[in-house]
PDB file of C-alpha atoms in Angstrom:
ATOM      1  CA  MET A  28       0.000   0.000   0.000  1.00 65.00           C
ATOM      2  CA  THR A  29       1.656   3.196  -1.180  1.00 69.00           C
ATOM      3  CA  GLU A  30       1.760   6.603   0.493  1.00 70.00           C
ATOM      4  CA  VAL A  31      -0.579   7.933  -2.214  1.00 69.00           C
ATOM      5  CA  GLU A  32      -3.102   5.173  -1.535  1.00 74.00           C
ATOM      6  CA  LEU A  33      -2.940   5.889   2.183  1.00 77.00           C
ATOM      7  CA  LYS A  34      -3.480   9.609   1.645  1.00 77.00           C
ATOM      8  CA  GLN A  35      -6.428   9.022  -0.700  1.00 79.00           C
ATOM      9  CA  GLY A  36      -8.089   6.765   1.843  1.00 88.00           C
ATOM     10  CA  MET A  37      -9.169   6.965   5.447  1.00 93.00           C
ATOM     11  CA  ASP A  38      -9.647   4.518   8.295  1.00 93.00           C
ATOM     12  CA  ALA A  39     -11.786   4.644  11.424  1.00 92.00           C
ATOM     13  CA  SER A  40      -9.091   6.202  13.627  1.00 91.00           C
ATOM     14  CA  GLN A  41      -8.462   8.948  11.086  1.00 93.00           C
ATOM     15  CA  GLU A  42     -12.172   9.613  10.713  1.00 94.00           C
ATOM     16  CA  VAL A  43     -12.607  10.036  14.455  1.00 91.00           C
ATOM     17  CA  LEU A  44      -9.789  12.583  14.526  1.00 93.00           C
ATOM     18  CA  PHE A  45     -11.119  14.364  11.436  1.00 95.00           C
ATOM     19  CA  SER A  46     -14.607  14.556  12.976  1.00 93.00           C
ATOM     20  CA  LEU A  47     -13.178  15.811  16.263  1.00 93.00           C
ATOM     21  CA  CYS A  48     -11.146  18.559  14.597  1.00 95.00           C
ATOM     22  CA  PRO A  49     -10.078  18.890  10.916  1.00 96.00           C
ATOM     23  CA  ARG A  50      -7.172  21.110  11.945  1.00 94.00           C
ATOM     24  CA  LYS A  51      -5.794  18.428  14.268  1.00 93.00           C
ATOM     25  CA  TYR A  52      -6.193  15.906  11.450  1.00 94.00           C
ATOM     26  CA  PHE A  53      -4.125  18.244   9.270  1.00 92.00           C
ATOM     27  CA  TYR A  54      -1.308  18.429  11.811  1.00 90.00           C
ATOM     28  CA  VAL A  55      -1.173  14.643  12.327  1.00 91.00           C
ATOM     29  CA  TYR A  56      -1.846  13.170   8.878  1.00 91.00           C
ATOM     30  CA  GLU A  57      -0.853  15.967   6.511  1.00 89.00           C
ATOM     31  CA  GLN A  58       2.171  17.316   8.367  1.00 87.00           C
ATOM     32  CA  GLY A  59       3.146  14.176  10.278  1.00 87.00           C
ATOM     33  CA  LEU A  60       3.290  15.799  13.727  1.00 86.00           C
ATOM     34  CA  LYS A  61       3.219  13.258  16.517  1.00 83.00           C
ATOM     35  CA  ASP A  62       0.040  12.930  18.549  1.00 83.00           C
ATOM     36  CA  GLU A  63       0.722  11.200  21.857  1.00 79.00           C
ATOM     37  CA  MET A  64      -1.347   8.117  22.678  1.00 82.00           C
ATOM     38  CA  GLY A  65      -2.518   7.669  26.261  1.00 88.00           C
ATOM     39  CA  LEU A  66      -1.620   4.716  28.459  1.00 93.00           C
ATOM     40  CA  ALA A  67      -5.057   3.151  27.975  1.00 94.00           C
ATOM     41  CA  ALA A  68      -4.685   2.971  24.195  1.00 93.00           C
ATOM     42  CA  LEU A  69      -1.078   1.754  24.328  1.00 95.00           C
ATOM     43  CA  PHE A  70      -1.862  -0.896  26.941  1.00 97.00           C
ATOM     44  CA  SER A  71      -4.750  -2.181  24.845  1.00 97.00           C
ATOM     45  CA  LYS A  72      -2.592  -2.183  21.699  1.00 96.00           C
ATOM     46  CA  HIS A  73       0.342  -4.114  23.135  1.00 97.00           C
ATOM     47  CA  LEU A  74      -1.114  -6.277  25.916  1.00 97.00           C
ATOM     48  CA  ILE A  75      -4.634  -7.107  24.703  1.00 97.00           C
ATOM     49  CA  HIS A  76      -4.846  -6.778  20.912  1.00 97.00           C
ATOM     50  CA  ALA A  77      -1.342  -8.077  20.191  1.00 97.00           C
ATOM     51  CA  ALA A  78      -1.735 -10.931  22.667  1.00 97.00           C
ATOM     52  CA  LEU A  79      -5.070 -12.051  21.225  1.00 97.00           C
ATOM     53  CA  ALA A  80      -3.653 -11.786  17.687  1.00 97.00           C
ATOM     54  CA  ILE A  81      -1.032 -14.361  18.642  1.00 96.00           C
ATOM     55  CA  GLN A  82      -3.700 -16.735  19.931  1.00 96.00           C
ATOM     56  CA  TYR A  83      -6.061 -16.365  16.968  1.00 97.00           C
ATOM     57  CA  ALA A  84      -3.270 -16.671  14.414  1.00 95.00           C
ATOM     58  CA  SER A  85      -2.854 -20.326  15.408  1.00 94.00           C
ATOM     59  CA  LEU A  86      -6.463 -21.146  16.252  1.00 93.00           C
ATOM     60  CA  ASN A  87      -6.949 -23.096  13.005  1.00 91.00           C
ATOM     61  CA  LEU A  88      -4.099 -25.359  14.127  1.00 88.00           C
ATOM     62  CA  LEU A  89      -6.040 -26.335  17.252  1.00 83.00           C
ATOM     63  CA  LEU A  90      -3.512 -24.385  19.266  1.00 83.00           C
ATOM     64  CA  SER A  91      -3.925 -21.283  21.374  1.00 83.00           C
ATOM     65  CA  PRO A  92      -0.383 -20.524  22.537  1.00 90.00           C
ATOM     66  CA  TYR A  93      -0.194 -18.191  25.465  1.00 92.00           C
ATOM     67  CA  PRO A  94       1.675 -15.066  24.311  1.00 95.00           C
ATOM     68  CA  ASP A  95       4.979 -13.994  25.814  1.00 96.00           C
ATOM     69  CA  LEU A  96       3.539 -11.243  27.981  1.00 97.00           C
ATOM     70  CA  ASP A  97       6.953 -10.180  29.249  1.00 97.00           C
ATOM     71  CA  LYS A  98       7.986  -9.350  25.694  1.00 97.00           C
ATOM     72  CA  LEU A  99       4.692  -7.567  24.973  1.00 97.00           C
ATOM     73  CA  TRP A 100       5.112  -5.647  28.238  1.00 97.00           C
ATOM     74  CA  GLU A 101       8.552  -4.456  27.175  1.00 96.00           C
ATOM     75  CA  ASN A 102       7.100  -3.302  23.848  1.00 96.00           C
ATOM     76  CA  TYR A 103       4.474  -1.352  25.806  1.00 97.00           C
ATOM     77  CA  ILE A 104       7.094   0.279  28.038  1.00 96.00           C
ATOM     78  CA  ALA A 105       9.251   1.135  25.028  1.00 95.00           C
ATOM     79  CA  GLU A 106       6.407   3.089  23.420  1.00 93.00           C
ATOM     80  CA  ALA A 107       4.668   4.428  26.526  1.00 93.00           C
ATOM     81  CA  GLY A 108       7.804   5.481  28.405  1.00 91.00           C
ATOM     82  CA  GLU A 109       9.156   4.628  31.821  1.00 88.00           C
ATOM     83  CA  GLY A 110       6.249   6.425  33.460  1.00 89.00           C
ATOM     84  CA  ALA A 111       4.094   3.463  32.451  1.00 93.00           C
ATOM     85  CA  ARG A 112       6.079   1.208  34.813  1.00 92.00           C
ATOM     86  CA  MET A 113       4.957   3.332  37.728  1.00 93.00           C
ATOM     87  CA  ASP A 114       1.284   3.344  36.758  1.00 94.00           C
ATOM     88  CA  SER A 115      -0.744   1.454  39.345  1.00 95.00           C
ATOM     89  CA  PHE A 116      -3.603   0.435  37.039  1.00 96.00           C
ATOM     90  CA  TYR A 117      -2.194  -0.693  33.686  1.00 97.00           C
ATOM     91  CA  THR A 118       0.044  -3.476  34.937  1.00 97.00           C
ATOM     92  CA  LEU A 119       1.356  -6.771  33.631  1.00 97.00           C
ATOM     93  CA  ASP A 120      -0.877  -8.530  36.161  1.00 97.00           C
ATOM     94  CA  LEU A 121      -3.941  -6.773  34.702  1.00 97.00           C
ATOM     95  CA  ALA A 122      -3.062  -8.055  31.231  1.00 97.00           C
ATOM     96  CA  GLN A 123      -2.522 -11.566  32.569  1.00 97.00           C
ATOM     97  CA  ARG A 124      -5.895 -11.577  34.313  1.00 97.00           C
ATOM     98  CA  ALA A 125      -7.689 -10.180  31.252  1.00 97.00           C
ATOM     99  CA  LEU A 126      -6.347 -12.909  28.961  1.00 97.00           C
ATOM    100  CA  ASP A 127      -7.014 -15.594  31.575  1.00 97.00           C
ATOM    101  CA  LYS A 128     -10.590 -14.338  31.843  1.00 97.00           C
ATOM    102  CA  TYR A 129     -11.029 -14.478  28.066  1.00 97.00           C
ATOM    103  CA  ALA A 130      -9.904 -18.112  28.037  1.00 95.00           C
ATOM    104  CA  PHE A 131     -11.884 -19.030  31.169  1.00 96.00           C
ATOM    105  CA  ASP A 132     -15.101 -17.615  29.664  1.00 96.00           C
ATOM    106  CA  GLY A 133     -14.618 -20.016  26.753  1.00 96.00           C
ATOM    107  CA  TYR A 134     -14.348 -17.573  23.851  1.00 97.00           C
ATOM    108  CA  LEU A 135     -11.333 -19.253  22.264  1.00 96.00           C
ATOM    109  CA  VAL A 136     -12.872 -22.735  22.515  1.00 95.00           C
ATOM    110  CA  ARG A 137     -16.230 -21.617  21.089  1.00 96.00           C
ATOM    111  CA  ASP A 138     -14.610 -19.683  18.242  1.00 97.00           C
ATOM    112  CA  ARG A 139     -12.450 -22.673  17.352  1.00 96.00           C
ATOM    113  CA  GLU A 140     -15.513 -24.921  17.203  1.00 96.00           C
ATOM    114  CA  GLU A 141     -17.700 -22.536  15.160  1.00 97.00           C
ATOM    115  CA  PHE A 142     -15.286 -20.606  12.942  1.00 97.00           C
ATOM    116  CA  ASP A 143     -12.183 -20.755  10.797  1.00 97.00           C
ATOM    117  CA  VAL A 144      -9.782 -17.847  11.187  1.00 97.00           C
ATOM    118  CA  VAL A 145      -9.382 -16.096   7.823  1.00 97.00           C
ATOM    119  CA  GLU A 146      -7.091 -13.204   8.760  1.00 96.00           C
ATOM    120  CA  VAL A 147      -5.584 -11.583  11.837  1.00 96.00           C
ATOM    121  CA  GLU A 148      -4.876  -7.824  11.882  1.00 94.00           C
ATOM    122  CA  ALA A 149      -4.619  -7.618   8.091  1.00 93.00           C
ATOM    123  CA  VAL A 150      -4.970  -4.192   6.487  1.00 92.00           C
ATOM    124  CA  LYS A 151      -7.654  -4.102   3.809  1.00 91.00           C
ATOM    125  CA  SER A 152      -8.595  -1.382   1.328  1.00 92.00           C
ATOM    126  CA  ARG A 153     -11.781  -1.097  -0.728  1.00 94.00           C
ATOM    127  CA  ARG A 154     -12.816   1.611  -3.167  1.00 93.00           C
ATOM    128  CA  LEU A 155     -15.731   3.879  -2.356  1.00 93.00           C
ATOM    129  CA  ASN A 156     -15.498   5.319  -5.879  1.00 90.00           C
ATOM    130  CA  ASP A 157     -12.821   5.912  -8.521  1.00 88.00           C
ATOM    131  CA  GLU A 158     -10.886   8.324  -6.305  1.00 86.00           C
ATOM    132  CA  LEU A 159     -11.657   7.471  -2.684  1.00 90.00           C
ATOM    133  CA  SER A 160     -11.116   4.320  -0.652  1.00 93.00           C
ATOM    134  CA  TRP A 161     -11.734   3.071   2.867  1.00 94.00           C
ATOM    135  CA  ILE A 162      -9.017   1.345   4.887  1.00 94.00           C
ATOM    136  CA  SER A 163      -9.647  -1.038   7.757  1.00 93.00           C
ATOM    137  CA  LYS A 164      -7.676  -3.421   9.952  1.00 92.00           C
ATOM    138  CA  PRO A 165     -10.131  -5.810  11.651  1.00 95.00           C
ATOM    139  CA  ASP A 166      -8.650  -7.472  14.715  1.00 96.00           C
ATOM    140  CA  VAL A 167      -9.756 -10.891  13.437  1.00 97.00           C
ATOM    141  CA  VAL A 168     -11.832 -12.046  10.461  1.00 98.00           C
ATOM    142  CA  LEU A 169     -13.764 -15.280  11.051  1.00 98.00           C
ATOM    143  CA  SER A 170     -15.609 -17.549   8.630  1.00 98.00           C
ATOM    144  CA  HIS A 171     -18.460 -19.751   9.873  1.00 97.00           C
ATOM    145  CA  LYS A 172     -17.468 -23.390   9.366  1.00 97.00           C
ATOM    146  CA  GLU A 173     -20.908 -24.524   8.135  1.00 96.00           C
ATOM    147  CA  ILE A 174     -22.286 -21.630   6.068  1.00 95.00           C
ATOM    148  CA  GLY A 175     -19.178 -19.566   5.293  1.00 96.00           C
ATOM    149  CA  THR A 176     -20.581 -16.307   6.679  1.00 96.00           C
ATOM    150  CA  ILE A 177     -17.877 -13.733   7.381  1.00 97.00           C
ATOM    151  CA  TYR A 178     -17.715 -12.172  10.857  1.00 97.00           C
ATOM    152  CA  PRO A 179     -15.180  -9.440  11.658  1.00 97.00           C
ATOM    153  CA  LEU A 180     -14.278  -9.739  15.354  1.00 97.00           C
ATOM    154  CA  ASP A 181     -13.387  -6.532  17.197  1.00 95.00           C
ATOM    155  CA  PHE A 182     -11.890  -6.159  20.691  1.00 96.00           C
ATOM    156  CA  LYS A 183     -12.555  -3.143  22.905  1.00 94.00           C
ATOM    157  CA  THR A 184     -11.093  -2.306  26.307  1.00 95.00           C
ATOM    158  CA  SER A 185     -12.127   0.259  28.891  1.00 93.00           C
ATOM    159  CA  LYS A 186     -12.359   0.922  32.603  1.00 92.00           C
ATOM    160  CA  TYR A 187     -16.077   1.381  32.066  1.00 87.00           C
ATOM    161  CA  ALA A 188     -18.863  -0.976  31.020  1.00 81.00           C
ATOM    162  CA  PRO A 189     -20.312  -0.273  27.568  1.00 77.00           C
ATOM    163  CA  LYS A 190     -23.940   0.731  27.408  1.00 65.00           C
ATOM    164  CA  GLY A 191     -26.188  -1.821  25.765  1.00 54.00           C
ATOM    165  CA  LEU A 192     -23.810  -4.777  25.624  1.00 48.00           C
ATOM    166  CA  SER A 193     -24.936  -7.902  27.392  1.00 45.00           C
ATOM    167  CA  ILE A 194     -23.905 -11.549  27.221  1.00 42.00           C
ATOM    168  CA  LYS A 195     -27.307 -12.559  28.577  1.00 45.00           C
ATOM    169  CA  ARG A 196     -29.340 -11.829  25.448  1.00 47.00           C
ATOM    170  CA  VAL A 197     -28.923 -11.079  21.780  1.00 48.00           C
ATOM    171  CA  PRO A 198     -29.806  -7.443  21.044  1.00 49.00           C
ATOM    172  CA  ASP A 199     -32.060  -6.496  18.158  1.00 50.00           C
ATOM    173  CA  TYR A 200     -31.998  -3.500  15.829  1.00 46.00           C
ATOM    174  CA  THR A 201     -34.545  -1.479  17.794  1.00 43.00           C
ATOM    175  CA  ARG A 202     -32.385  -1.106  20.894  1.00 48.00           C
ATOM    176  CA  ASP A 203     -28.953  -1.511  22.390  1.00 55.00           C
ATOM    177  CA  ILE A 204     -26.859  -1.694  19.208  1.00 60.00           C
ATOM    178  CA  LEU A 205     -23.546   0.087  19.622  1.00 60.00           C
ATOM    179  CA  PHE A 206     -22.844   1.830  16.321  1.00 62.00           C
ATOM    180  CA  ASP A 207     -19.194   2.444  17.045  1.00 64.00           C
ATOM    181  CA  ARG A 208     -16.927   3.953  14.429  1.00 60.00           C
ATOM    182  CA  GLN A 209     -15.597   0.633  13.229  1.00 75.00           C
ATOM    183  CA  PHE A 210     -18.028  -2.229  13.063  1.00 88.00           C
ATOM    184  CA  LEU A 211     -20.096  -1.267  10.011  1.00 92.00           C
ATOM    185  CA  GLY A 212     -16.906  -0.385   8.172  1.00 93.00           C
ATOM    186  CA  GLN A 213     -15.387  -3.761   9.026  1.00 94.00           C
ATOM    187  CA  VAL A 214     -18.467  -5.574   7.741  1.00 95.00           C
ATOM    188  CA  TRP A 215     -18.527  -3.444   4.571  1.00 95.00           C
ATOM    189  CA  ILE A 216     -14.839  -3.869   3.754  1.00 95.00           C
ATOM    190  CA  THR A 217     -14.868  -7.663   4.271  1.00 96.00           C
ATOM    191  CA  ARG A 218     -18.267  -8.044   2.570  1.00 95.00           C
ATOM    192  CA  GLY A 219     -19.326  -9.825   5.700  1.00 95.00           C
ATOM    193  CA  GLU A 220     -22.817 -10.533   6.950  1.00 93.00           C
ATOM    194  CA  GLY A 221     -22.286 -10.525  10.708  1.00 93.00           C
ATOM    195  CA  HIS A 222     -20.102  -8.877  13.326  1.00 94.00           C
ATOM    196  CA  ILE A 223     -18.845  -9.638  16.818  1.00 95.00           C
ATOM    197  CA  THR A 224     -17.618  -7.108  19.377  1.00 93.00           C
ATOM    198  CA  ARG A 225     -16.110  -8.230  22.686  1.00 95.00           C
ATOM    199  CA  HIS A 226     -15.564  -5.598  25.321  1.00 94.00           C
ATOM    200  CA  PHE A 227     -13.116  -5.965  28.210  1.00 96.00           C
ATOM    201  CA  LYS A 228     -14.146  -3.959  31.273  1.00 96.00           C
ATOM    202  CA  LEU A 229     -10.874  -3.716  33.142  1.00 96.00           C
ATOM    203  CA  GLY A 230     -10.917  -3.345  36.903  1.00 94.00           C
ATOM    204  CA  VAL A 231      -8.368  -3.718  39.673  1.00 91.00           C
ATOM    205  CA  ASN A 232     -10.449  -6.363  41.424  1.00 91.00           C
ATOM    206  CA  ASP A 233     -12.664  -7.645  38.638  1.00 94.00           C
ATOM    207  CA  ILE A 234     -12.630  -8.081  34.858  1.00 96.00           C
ATOM    208  CA  THR A 235     -15.770  -8.720  32.845  1.00 95.00           C
ATOM    209  CA  ILE A 236     -16.109  -9.439  29.140  1.00 95.00           C
ATOM    210  CA  SER A 237     -19.356  -8.708  27.312  1.00 91.00           C
ATOM    211  CA  GLU A 238     -20.317  -9.500  23.754  1.00 91.00           C
ATOM    212  CA  GLN A 239     -22.387  -7.974  20.993  1.00 88.00           C
ATOM    213  CA  ARG A 240     -22.991 -10.489  18.214  1.00 91.00           C
ATOM    214  CA  LEU A 241     -24.979  -9.581  15.139  1.00 90.00           C
ATOM    215  CA  ASP A 242     -25.653 -12.401  12.689  1.00 92.00           C
ATOM    216  CA  SER A 243     -27.210 -10.277   9.969  1.00 89.00           C
ATOM    217  CA  ILE A 244     -26.553  -6.626   9.151  1.00 89.00           C
ATOM    218  CA  PRO A 245     -29.307  -4.934   7.093  1.00 88.00           C
ATOM    219  CA  GLU A 246     -27.994  -3.858   3.696  1.00 92.00           C
ATOM    220  CA  VAL A 247     -29.603  -0.441   4.141  1.00 91.00           C
ATOM    221  CA  LEU A 248     -27.253   0.282   7.072  1.00 90.00           C
ATOM    222  CA  LEU A 249     -24.186  -0.666   5.051  1.00 92.00           C
ATOM    223  CA  LYS A 250     -25.315   1.481   2.118  1.00 93.00           C
ATOM    224  CA  GLU A 251     -25.966   4.392   4.437  1.00 92.00           C
ATOM    225  CA  TRP A 252     -22.519   3.946   6.000  1.00 93.00           C
ATOM    226  CA  GLU A 253     -20.928   3.886   2.527  1.00 94.00           C
ATOM    227  CA  GLU A 254     -22.594   7.137   1.437  1.00 94.00           C
ATOM    228  CA  GLU A 255     -21.626   8.855   4.690  1.00 94.00           C
ATOM    229  CA  ARG A 256     -17.969   7.860   4.246  1.00 94.00           C
ATOM    230  CA  LYS A 257     -17.959   9.279   0.709  1.00 95.00           C
ATOM    231  CA  GLU A 258     -19.105  12.623   2.097  1.00 95.00           C
ATOM    232  CA  VAL A 259     -16.436  12.610   4.828  1.00 95.00           C
ATOM    233  CA  LEU A 260     -13.614  11.832   2.380  1.00 94.00           C
ATOM    234  CA  THR A 261     -14.912  14.357  -0.153  1.00 94.00           C
ATOM    235  CA  LEU A 262     -14.858  17.004   2.567  1.00 96.00           C
ATOM    236  CA  LYS A 263     -11.286  16.035   3.477  1.00 95.00           C
ATOM    237  CA  GLU A 264     -10.217  16.407  -0.160  1.00 94.00           C
ATOM    238  CA  LYS A 265     -11.949  19.803  -0.315  1.00 96.00           C
ATOM    239  CA  TYR A 266      -9.987  21.073   2.709  1.00 96.00           C
ATOM    240  CA  ARG A 267      -6.765  19.758   1.196  1.00 94.00           C
ATOM    241  CA  THR A 268      -7.483  21.473  -2.132  1.00 95.00           C
ATOM    242  CA  ILE A 269      -8.362  24.884  -0.712  1.00 95.00           C
ATOM    243  CA  GLY A 270      -5.769  24.709   2.076  1.00 92.00           C
ATOM    244  CA  VAL A 271      -8.262  25.503   4.833  1.00 93.00           C
ATOM    245  CA  TRP A 272      -8.580  23.099   7.770  1.00 95.00           C
ATOM    246  CA  PRO A 273     -11.192  24.427  10.239  1.00 95.00           C
ATOM    247  CA  LYS A 274     -10.527  24.368  13.968  1.00 93.00           C
ATOM    248  CA  ASN A 275     -13.185  22.853  16.206  1.00 92.00           C
ATOM    249  CA  ALA A 276     -12.430  25.249  19.040  1.00 89.00           C
ATOM    250  CA  PRO A 277     -12.770  25.208  21.933  1.00 89.00           C
ATOM    251  CA  GLN A 278     -14.459  21.767  22.066  1.00 89.00           C
ATOM    252  CA  ALA A 279     -11.532  19.807  20.625  1.00 90.00           C
ATOM    253  CA  CYS A 280      -8.921  21.888  22.431  1.00 91.00           C
ATOM    254  CA  TYR A 281      -9.914  20.501  25.824  1.00 89.00           C
ATOM    255  CA  ASN A 282     -11.601  17.236  24.910  1.00 77.00           C
ATOM    256  CA  PHE A 283     -12.360  15.128  28.024  1.00 69.00           C
ATOM    257  CA  GLY A 284     -10.064  17.357  30.077  1.00 72.00           C
ATOM    258  CA  TYR A 285      -7.175  16.681  27.689  1.00 79.00           C
ATOM    259  CA  VAL A 286      -5.305  19.666  26.299  1.00 87.00           C
ATOM    260  CA  CYS A 287      -4.580  19.275  22.589  1.00 89.00           C
ATOM    261  CA  PRO A 288      -0.795  19.179  22.012  1.00 86.00           C
ATOM    262  CA  PHE A 289      -1.225  21.394  18.942  1.00 87.00           C
ATOM    263  CA  LEU A 290      -2.954  24.237  20.758  1.00 87.00           C
ATOM    264  CA  ARG A 291       0.112  26.481  20.446  1.00 83.00           C
ATOM    265  CA  LEU A 292       0.171  25.922  16.686  1.00 86.00           C
ATOM    266  CA  CYS A 293      -3.439  26.994  16.365  1.00 86.00           C
ATOM    267  CA  ASN A 294      -2.777  30.061  18.473  1.00 83.00           C
ATOM    268  CA  VAL A 295      -0.386  31.443  15.851  1.00 80.00           C
ATOM    269  CA  GLY A 296      -2.283  30.246  12.776  1.00 80.00           C
ATOM    270  CA  ILE A 297      -1.810  27.571  10.157  1.00 73.00           C
ATOM    271  CA  GLU A 298       0.665  29.605   8.066  1.00 71.00           C
ATOM    272  CA  ALA A 299       3.115  29.745  10.961  1.00 68.00           C
ATOM    273  CA  SER A 300       2.978  26.018  11.661  1.00 65.00           C
ATOM    274  CA  ALA A 301       6.081  25.195   9.605  1.00 64.00           C
ATOM    275  CA  ALA A 302       8.212  27.623  11.610  1.00 62.00           C
ATOM    276  CA  ILE A 303       7.205  26.163  14.963  1.00 65.00           C
ATOM    277  CA  ALA A 304       6.766  22.488  14.066  1.00 64.00           C
ATOM    278  CA  GLU A 305       9.996  21.827  15.966  1.00 66.00           C
ATOM    279  CA  TRP A 306       7.939  22.113  19.140  1.00 66.00           C
ATOM    280  CA  ILE A 307       6.408  18.765  18.368  1.00 72.00           C
ATOM    281  CA  GLU A 308       8.099  15.539  17.301  1.00 76.00           C
ATOM    282  CA  LYS A 309       7.541  14.446  13.723  1.00 79.00           C
ATOM    283  CA  CYS A 310       6.679  10.862  12.807  1.00 82.00           C
ATOM    284  CA  ASP A 311       5.104   8.715  10.098  1.00 85.00           C
ATOM    285  CA  PRO A 312       1.359   8.918  10.789  1.00 87.00           C
ATOM    286  CA  TYR A 313       0.689   5.835   8.680  1.00 85.00           C
ATOM    287  CA  ALA A 314       3.278   3.622  10.389  1.00 84.00           C
ATOM    288  CA  TYR A 315       0.646   1.542  12.192  1.00 81.00           C
ATOM    289  CA  LEU A 316      -0.950   0.605   8.865  1.00 83.00           C
ATOM    290  CA  LYS A 317       2.341  -0.014   7.053  1.00 82.00           C
ATOM    291  CA  GLU A 318       3.537  -2.310   9.855  1.00 78.00           C
ATOM    292  CA  ALA A 319       0.335  -4.307   9.643  1.00 77.00           C
ATOM    293  CA  VAL A 320       0.674  -4.608   5.859  1.00 74.00           C
ATOM    294  CA  LYS A 321       4.212  -5.963   6.240  1.00 71.00           C
ATOM    295  CA  SER A 322       3.196  -8.450   8.924  1.00 69.00           C
ATOM    296  CA  SER A 323       0.322  -9.742   6.806  1.00 63.00           C
ATOM    297  CA  ASP A 324       2.365 -10.122   3.602  1.00 63.00           C
ATOM    298  CA  GLY A 325       3.095 -13.707   4.529  1.00 55.00           C
ATOM    299  CA  GLN A 326      -0.559 -14.561   5.091  1.00 51.00           C
ATOM    300  CA  SER A 327      -2.470 -16.226   2.299  1.00 45.00           C
ATOM    301  CA  GLU A 328      -5.383 -14.334   0.850  1.00 43.00           C
ATOM    302  CA  GLY A 329      -8.675 -15.121   2.562  1.00 41.00           C
ATOM    303  CA  SER A 330     -10.726 -17.635   0.624  1.00 39.00           C
ATOM    304  CA  GLY A 331     -13.854 -17.473   2.759  1.00 39.00           C
ATOM    305  CA  LYS A 332     -17.209 -16.331   1.468  1.00 39.00           C
ATOM    306  CA  GLY A 333     -17.246 -12.703   0.402  1.00 38.00           C
ATOM    307  CA  MET A 334     -13.606 -11.919   1.182  1.00 38.00           C
ATOM    308  CA  THR A 335     -11.795  -9.287  -0.869  1.00 37.00           C
ATOM    309  CA  PRO A 336      -8.080  -8.833  -1.578  1.00 33.00           C
ATOM    310  CA  ASN A 337      -6.161  -6.630   0.840  1.00 42.00           C
ATOM    311  CA  VAL A 338      -5.986  -3.801  -1.687  1.00 36.00           C
ATOM    312  CA  THR A 339      -8.621  -3.171  -4.355  1.00 41.00           C
TER     313      THR A 339
END
């Protein structure tokens, strides 16, 4: 996947940032200024998502090797900084208990019995039209053993319980569906029919895992999602063409009590940003997608029902 393809497309993380504040999107994805990730996101990335990827990658082999958490922990510390070692909540023990809980609740066994694993953390791209494309990296893509139905599987982590999710009943479309930024896009890009979200509620004394499983997604919702994404990407291209990236101030400047690291840039205006970019570390904003593309190069293309190539 080339730099041009990445810039012409958008994924769920980019869309959230663009919706929060187009100017912040400009600083991160157009200028490559580094936006710091919090401990919660980094912990989930290295100790939950990466660990589960290891287990699902070998699930078809009737194996579920326990990941080397010490190594994953060191990766987390390397990216999060030494301050993460002193944090009293996001600990190695918390990760251990979360993965033990996932196995104890039987998710790995049930998935092995019902599904084949098609892909794990593979970047996929699909055209919205001749110029625009959507990019997605589902945590896991499953194929039902009997009927071949594709189910993207998405993991979420939080200190708080999600509203509407329950493992005690299957929700319907009139209530309790969590239309998060990713799940419709994951279904659309894999041409799937169902979707599974599993949410880890992380606590010092207790960990619970809840599930939202949808076995059939109405086509009207996917079509609506597709048209909405076209509008978002068209708006992004408009801002790029005219060179105007609106600020969502002050809402995005102090979102959830978090001060935007680019506030000083906005205070002097977009034309001055080049002169003061040295205030903020530069990086490759697409590194997380490029790394996933490289890691999935060795995987065979999914042959399950409805699967598409990684880049179309």
